[in-house]
Amino acid sequence: MRCVIARFPFDLIKTEVQDAMKGITPEPVTGDSVLIGRRHYPVKQVGEVITRQDRRDFTAGEVTRALTRLGFTCQSAAAPVPPATATPLEAASALLGDPPQS
């Protein structure tokens, strides 16, 4: 399938992407990720391997769009969920050792 990443056209095939990522250890995922085989790879790492370009030359969105079109499962970076804050009454109850009330 023809995809444009960083203003360059690439003819990508799903099996070629899988073969290119074989033997490569996934980096820790901190942003968007893609599932290749049984491993989750950062999208930028996969883009760097398949395009042989520096990661700064393309966006995660470009690679995500191309990999999704090839049939890979991509996950966007989840926004951190703010912790639930306790009301002053719940905080005081917790300090006194009372069980929280729902």
Short mmCIF file of C-alpha atoms in Angstrom, two decimals:
data_model
loop_
_atom_site.label_atom_id
_atom_site.label_comp_id
_atom_site.label_asym_id
_atom_site.label_seq_id
_atom_site.Cartn_x
_atom_site.Cartn_y
_atom_site.Cartn_z
CA MET A 1 0.00 0.00 0.00
CA ARG A 2 1.33 3.40 -0.91
CA CYS A 3 1.71 5.72 2.09
CA VAL A 4 3.23 9.18 2.44
CA ILE A 5 5.34 9.72 5.54
CA ALA A 6 7.41 12.91 5.96
CA ARG A 7 6.56 13.97 2.40
CA PHE A 8 8.12 10.78 0.97
CA PRO A 9 6.07 8.01 -0.64
CA PHE A 10 6.54 4.46 0.65
CA ASP A 11 5.14 1.19 -0.66
CA LEU A 12 4.49 -0.72 2.54
CA ILE A 13 3.22 -4.27 2.99
CA LYS A 14 2.09 -5.62 6.35
CA THR A 15 4.42 -8.62 6.23
CA GLU A 16 7.40 -6.39 5.39
CA VAL A 17 6.69 -4.22 8.44
CA GLN A 18 6.43 -7.35 10.62
CA ASP A 19 9.71 -8.71 9.22
CA ALA A 20 11.45 -5.36 9.75
CA MET A 21 10.42 -5.31 13.43
CA LYS A 22 11.49 -8.91 14.15
CA GLY A 23 14.37 -9.02 16.59
CA ILE A 24 13.96 -5.37 17.61
CA THR A 25 13.33 -4.82 21.31
CA PRO A 26 10.45 -2.42 21.95
CA GLU A 27 11.32 0.79 23.74
CA PRO A 28 9.14 1.86 26.67
CA VAL A 29 5.84 3.23 25.38
CA THR A 30 5.23 6.82 26.45
CA GLY A 31 2.98 7.96 23.62
CA ASP A 32 1.12 6.36 20.74
CA SER A 33 1.79 2.65 20.26
CA VAL A 34 1.19 -0.09 17.71
CA LEU A 35 0.72 -3.81 18.28
CA ILE A 36 2.96 -5.88 16.00
CA GLY A 37 2.83 -9.58 16.74
CA ARG A 38 2.58 -9.78 20.51
CA ARG A 39 4.61 -6.65 21.25
CA HIS A 40 3.63 -3.02 21.69
CA TYR A 41 6.06 -0.67 19.97
CA PRO A 42 6.13 3.13 20.11
CA VAL A 43 4.84 4.44 16.78
CA LYS A 44 7.91 6.62 16.31
CA GLN A 45 10.24 3.61 16.73
CA VAL A 46 8.37 1.68 14.03
CA GLY A 47 8.37 4.73 11.76
CA GLU A 48 12.12 5.11 12.15
CA VAL A 49 12.73 1.46 11.26
CA ILE A 50 10.44 1.27 8.22
CA THR A 51 11.37 4.67 6.73
CA ARG A 52 15.04 4.78 7.80
CA GLN A 53 14.52 8.45 8.67
CA ASP A 54 15.10 10.38 11.85
CA ARG A 55 12.12 10.45 14.21
CA ARG A 56 12.01 14.23 14.05
CA ASP A 57 11.21 14.09 10.32
CA PHE A 58 7.70 12.66 10.72
CA THR A 59 4.79 12.82 13.11
CA ALA A 60 3.26 9.99 15.09
CA GLY A 61 -0.01 10.71 13.30
CA GLU A 62 1.48 10.02 9.89
CA VAL A 63 2.85 6.64 10.97
CA THR A 64 -0.32 5.76 12.89
CA ARG A 65 -2.45 6.51 9.83
CA ALA A 66 -0.23 4.35 7.60
CA LEU A 67 -0.08 1.43 10.04
CA THR A 68 -3.84 1.53 10.62
CA ARG A 69 -4.40 1.36 6.86
CA LEU A 70 -2.14 -1.70 6.77
CA GLY A 71 -4.30 -3.40 9.40
CA PHE A 72 -2.25 -2.94 12.58
CA THR A 73 -3.89 -2.07 15.89
CA CYS A 74 -2.77 1.36 17.07
CA GLN A 75 -3.47 2.96 20.44
CA SER A 76 -3.27 6.65 21.15
CA ALA A 77 -1.59 7.94 24.26
CA ALA A 78 -4.12 7.97 27.05
CA ALA A 79 -4.49 11.26 28.86
CA PRO A 80 -3.65 10.87 32.54
CA VAL A 81 -6.74 10.67 34.70
CA PRO A 82 -6.65 13.17 37.54
CA PRO A 83 -6.93 11.49 40.92
CA ALA A 84 -10.26 11.79 42.67
CA THR A 85 -10.01 14.36 45.41
CA ALA A 86 -11.63 13.65 48.71
CA THR A 87 -14.04 16.13 50.25
CA PRO A 88 -12.96 17.64 53.58
CA LEU A 89 -15.45 15.35 55.37
CA GLU A 90 -14.00 12.24 53.69
CA ALA A 91 -10.44 13.35 54.49
CA ALA A 92 -11.29 13.89 58.15
CA SER A 93 -13.07 10.52 58.33
CA ALA A 94 -10.03 8.80 56.82
CA LEU A 95 -7.75 10.43 59.38
CA LEU A 96 -10.00 9.19 62.19
CA GLY A 97 -9.99 5.68 60.76
CA ASP A 98 -13.63 5.56 59.71
CA PRO A 99 -14.38 3.59 56.53
CA PRO A 100 -15.23 5.77 53.51
CA GLN A 101 -18.90 6.22 52.79
CA SER A 102 -20.35 5.98 49.31
#
